[in-house]
Amino acid sequence: MFINHQPFLIIISSPSGAGKSTLCRMIIQNDPLIKLSVSATTRIKRPQEIDGQHYFFISQNEFDEMKKNAEFLENAKVFDHNYGTPKKMVEEEIKKGNCVLFDIDWQGARQIKEKSDRDSVVLIFILPPSMQELERRLRARASDPEEIVQDRMKKARSEISHYDEYDFILINDDLNATYQKIRSIIEAKRVARQNRDDIKKLIEQFSTNPL
């Protein structure tokens, strides 16, 4: 565990049904130095969801006001609902020395990538083993009607077309193996950022104490 690591942003994207949310939960549960970003949304809260834990459920007017005041780090419209990441929460976690994990789509990932120092963010895209398996997983969600399944399949193809905007592309054909790969990516990023900080200090010593 790198207690003195330099915090960074971790973005994980995937089409719905590829296992992204499960993987994010596994990461958060096993690493106290990574905190999950909680998005604000205009969609209706589902029975099992908790306001402030799964999402911040707000009205369209509240969302528009926050967007007008530039309070979002990123925002996007998905399935006719607005989603956005409040800047304040992310900034607070970074100040505490925590990395922040984002469970967002390619639109949000692109916005954060454009606004961030390239070294301060790592982008990971999760693919399903096949489109057939993705459709099977979506249909296994008994709560979703047929039109929703078809909409999600259509959006999945669009989402996957942006895979090359990410640093790492992983195929989730084994949940635990995919989780371990993500852990390896995160630890490598920590080492790289810590080494960069140490090297910078060493270079400064050479500069201030010439032979």
PDB file of C-alpha atoms in Angstrom, residues 71-188:
ATOM      1  CA  GLU A  71     -20.205  22.793 -10.727  1.00  0.00           C
ATOM      2  CA  PHE A  72     -19.753  19.603 -12.752  1.00  0.00           C
ATOM      3  CA  LEU A  73     -16.421  18.025 -13.610  1.00  0.00           C
ATOM      4  CA  GLU A  74     -18.263  16.237 -16.421  1.00  0.00           C
ATOM      5  CA  ASN A  75     -21.864  15.764 -17.498  1.00  0.00           C
ATOM      6  CA  ALA A  76     -23.736  13.791 -20.110  1.00  0.00           C
ATOM      7  CA  LYS A  77     -27.214  12.800 -21.226  1.00  0.00           C
ATOM      8  CA  VAL A  78     -27.870   9.051 -21.165  1.00  0.00           C
ATOM      9  CA  PHE A  79     -31.237   7.456 -22.038  1.00  0.00           C
ATOM     10  CA  ASP A  80     -32.960  10.858 -21.799  1.00  0.00           C
ATOM     11  CA  HIS A  81     -31.620  11.527 -18.293  1.00  0.00           C
ATOM     12  CA  ASN A  82     -28.858  13.919 -17.245  1.00  0.00           C
ATOM     13  CA  TYR A  83     -25.849  12.774 -15.221  1.00  0.00           C
ATOM     14  CA  GLY A  84     -22.987  14.837 -13.842  1.00  0.00           C
ATOM     15  CA  THR A  85     -20.043  14.553 -11.442  1.00  0.00           C
ATOM     16  CA  PRO A  86     -19.985  17.345  -8.821  1.00  0.00           C
ATOM     17  CA  LYS A  87     -16.503  18.903  -8.677  1.00  0.00           C
ATOM     18  CA  LYS A  88     -16.582  19.565  -4.938  1.00  0.00           C
ATOM     19  CA  MET A  89     -16.631  15.928  -3.834  1.00  0.00           C
ATOM     20  CA  VAL A  90     -13.756  15.002  -6.164  1.00  0.00           C
ATOM     21  CA  GLU A  91     -11.619  17.941  -5.041  1.00  0.00           C
ATOM     22  CA  GLU A  92     -12.207  17.087  -1.370  1.00  0.00           C
ATOM     23  CA  GLU A  93     -11.117  13.467  -1.819  1.00  0.00           C
ATOM     24  CA  ILE A  94      -7.990  14.450  -3.762  1.00  0.00           C
ATOM     25  CA  LYS A  95      -7.032  16.865  -0.964  1.00  0.00           C
ATOM     26  CA  LYS A  96      -7.342  13.974   1.504  1.00  0.00           C
ATOM     27  CA  GLY A  97      -4.862  11.982  -0.597  1.00  0.00           C
ATOM     28  CA  ASN A  98      -7.430   9.580  -2.034  1.00  0.00           C
ATOM     29  CA  CYS A  99      -7.737   8.445  -5.624  1.00  0.00           C
ATOM     30  CA  VAL A 100     -11.216   8.909  -7.098  1.00  0.00           C
ATOM     31  CA  LEU A 101     -12.902   6.177  -9.144  1.00  0.00           C
ATOM     32  CA  PHE A 102     -15.404   7.152 -11.843  1.00  0.00           C
ATOM     33  CA  ASP A 103     -18.084   4.782 -13.158  1.00  0.00           C
ATOM     34  CA  ILE A 104     -19.007   6.858 -16.226  1.00  0.00           C
ATOM     35  CA  ASP A 105     -19.517   6.585 -19.988  1.00  0.00           C
ATOM     36  CA  TRP A 106     -17.232   7.729 -22.806  1.00  0.00           C
ATOM     37  CA  GLN A 107     -18.744  11.233 -22.892  1.00  0.00           C
ATOM     38  CA  GLY A 108     -17.771  11.928 -19.298  1.00  0.00           C
ATOM     39  CA  ALA A 109     -14.427  10.174 -19.707  1.00  0.00           C
ATOM     40  CA  ARG A 110     -13.540  12.393 -22.649  1.00  0.00           C
ATOM     41  CA  GLN A 111     -14.454  15.564 -20.745  1.00  0.00           C
ATOM     42  CA  ILE A 112     -12.326  14.632 -17.729  1.00  0.00           C
ATOM     43  CA  LYS A 113      -9.439  13.579 -19.971  1.00  0.00           C
ATOM     44  CA  GLU A 114      -9.530  16.954 -21.732  1.00  0.00           C
ATOM     45  CA  LYS A 115      -9.603  18.885 -18.430  1.00  0.00           C
ATOM     46  CA  SER A 116      -6.921  16.887 -16.599  1.00  0.00           C
ATOM     47  CA  ASP A 117      -3.161  16.656 -16.599  1.00  0.00           C
ATOM     48  CA  ARG A 118      -2.466  13.526 -18.663  1.00  0.00           C
ATOM     49  CA  ASP A 119      -0.442  11.979 -15.856  1.00  0.00           C
ATOM     50  CA  SER A 120      -3.248  12.427 -13.316  1.00  0.00           C
ATOM     51  CA  VAL A 121      -5.822  10.128 -14.910  1.00  0.00           C
ATOM     52  CA  VAL A 122      -5.949   6.506 -16.085  1.00  0.00           C
ATOM     53  CA  LEU A 123      -8.764   5.341 -18.371  1.00  0.00           C
ATOM     54  CA  ILE A 124      -9.917   1.706 -18.493  1.00  0.00           C
ATOM     55  CA  PHE A 125     -12.548   0.292 -20.859  1.00  0.00           C
ATOM     56  CA  ILE A 126     -14.325  -2.983 -20.083  1.00  0.00           C
ATOM     57  CA  LEU A 127     -15.594  -5.150 -22.948  1.00  0.00           C
ATOM     58  CA  PRO A 128     -18.024  -8.080 -22.660  1.00  0.00           C
ATOM     59  CA  PRO A 129     -16.796 -11.440 -24.039  1.00  0.00           C
ATOM     60  CA  SER A 130     -19.203 -11.027 -26.991  1.00  0.00           C
ATOM     61  CA  MET A 131     -22.298  -9.108 -28.040  1.00  0.00           C
ATOM     62  CA  GLN A 132     -24.294 -12.315 -27.591  1.00  0.00           C
ATOM     63  CA  GLU A 133     -23.156 -12.594 -23.979  1.00  0.00           C
ATOM     64  CA  LEU A 134     -23.899  -8.916 -23.404  1.00  0.00           C
ATOM     65  CA  GLU A 135     -27.454  -9.372 -24.681  1.00  0.00           C
ATOM     66  CA  ARG A 136     -27.873 -12.460 -22.492  1.00  0.00           C
ATOM     67  CA  ARG A 137     -26.797 -10.482 -19.413  1.00  0.00           C
ATOM     68  CA  LEU A 138     -29.137  -7.617 -20.245  1.00  0.00           C
ATOM     69  CA  ARG A 139     -32.085  -9.960 -20.738  1.00  0.00           C
ATOM     70  CA  ALA A 140     -31.296 -11.587 -17.391  1.00  0.00           C
ATOM     71  CA  ARG A 141     -32.307  -8.307 -15.771  1.00  0.00           C
ATOM     72  CA  ALA A 142     -35.975  -9.128 -15.354  1.00  0.00           C
ATOM     73  CA  SER A 143     -36.813  -5.504 -14.539  1.00  0.00           C
ATOM     74  CA  ASP A 144     -35.951  -4.218 -18.026  1.00  0.00           C
ATOM     75  CA  PRO A 145     -38.635  -4.393 -20.768  1.00  0.00           C
ATOM     76  CA  GLU A 146     -37.740  -5.376 -24.340  1.00  0.00           C
ATOM     77  CA  GLU A 147     -37.460  -1.807 -25.635  1.00  0.00           C
ATOM     78  CA  ILE A 148     -34.958  -0.967 -22.890  1.00  0.00           C
ATOM     79  CA  VAL A 149     -32.857  -4.022 -23.772  1.00  0.00           C
ATOM     80  CA  GLN A 150     -32.802  -2.963 -27.428  1.00  0.00           C
ATOM     81  CA  ASP A 151     -31.889   0.615 -26.491  1.00  0.00           C
ATOM     82  CA  ARG A 152     -29.033  -0.648 -24.322  1.00  0.00           C
ATOM     83  CA  MET A 153     -27.734  -2.905 -27.100  1.00  0.00           C
ATOM     84  CA  LYS A 154     -27.791   0.021 -29.520  1.00  0.00           C
ATOM     85  CA  LYS A 155     -25.977   2.248 -27.034  1.00  0.00           C
ATOM     86  CA  ALA A 156     -23.473  -0.549 -26.336  1.00  0.00           C
ATOM     87  CA  ARG A 157     -22.349  -0.531 -29.964  1.00  0.00           C
ATOM     88  CA  SER A 158     -21.921   3.246 -29.823  1.00  0.00           C
ATOM     89  CA  GLU A 159     -20.038   3.053 -26.509  1.00  0.00           C
ATOM     90  CA  ILE A 160     -17.682   0.340 -27.766  1.00  0.00           C
ATOM     91  CA  SER A 161     -16.770   2.456 -30.815  1.00  0.00           C
ATOM     92  CA  HIS A 162     -14.895   4.808 -28.442  1.00  0.00           C
ATOM     93  CA  TYR A 163     -12.644   2.095 -26.981  1.00  0.00           C
ATOM     94  CA  ASP A 164      -9.496   3.609 -28.502  1.00  0.00           C
ATOM     95  CA  GLU A 165      -9.852   6.741 -26.346  1.00  0.00           C
ATOM     96  CA  TYR A 166      -8.830   4.657 -23.321  1.00  0.00           C
ATOM     97  CA  ASP A 167      -5.421   3.626 -21.965  1.00  0.00           C
ATOM     98  CA  PHE A 168      -6.398   0.011 -21.284  1.00  0.00           C
ATOM     99  CA  ILE A 169      -9.044  -2.255 -22.825  1.00  0.00           C
ATOM    100  CA  LEU A 170      -9.972  -5.381 -20.859  1.00  0.00           C
ATOM    101  CA  ILE A 171     -12.297  -8.237 -21.838  1.00  0.00           C
ATOM    102  CA  ASN A 172     -14.394  -9.258 -18.842  1.00  0.00           C
ATOM    103  CA  ASP A 173     -14.760 -12.984 -19.462  1.00  0.00           C
ATOM    104  CA  ASP A 174     -13.708 -13.783 -15.877  1.00  0.00           C
ATOM    105  CA  LEU A 175     -14.729 -11.298 -13.177  1.00  0.00           C
ATOM    106  CA  ASN A 176     -11.939 -12.047 -10.679  1.00  0.00           C
ATOM    107  CA  ALA A 177      -9.247 -12.111 -13.363  1.00  0.00           C
ATOM    108  CA  THR A 178     -10.469  -8.772 -14.736  1.00  0.00           C
ATOM    109  CA  TYR A 179     -10.469  -7.310 -11.226  1.00  0.00           C
ATOM    110  CA  GLN A 180      -6.860  -8.407 -10.694  1.00  0.00           C
ATOM    111  CA  LYS A 181      -5.841  -6.789 -13.982  1.00  0.00           C
ATOM    112  CA  ILE A 182      -7.432  -3.510 -12.897  1.00  0.00           C
ATOM    113  CA  ARG A 183      -5.622  -3.760  -9.544  1.00  0.00           C
ATOM    114  CA  SER A 184      -2.322  -4.223 -11.400  1.00  0.00           C
ATOM    115  CA  ILE A 185      -3.012  -1.154 -13.550  1.00  0.00           C
ATOM    116  CA  ILE A 186      -3.792   0.955 -10.481  1.00  0.00           C
ATOM    117  CA  GLU A 187      -0.688  -0.193  -8.569  1.00  0.00           C
ATOM    118  CA  ALA A 188       1.528   0.450 -11.606  1.00  0.00           C
TER     119      ALA A 188
END
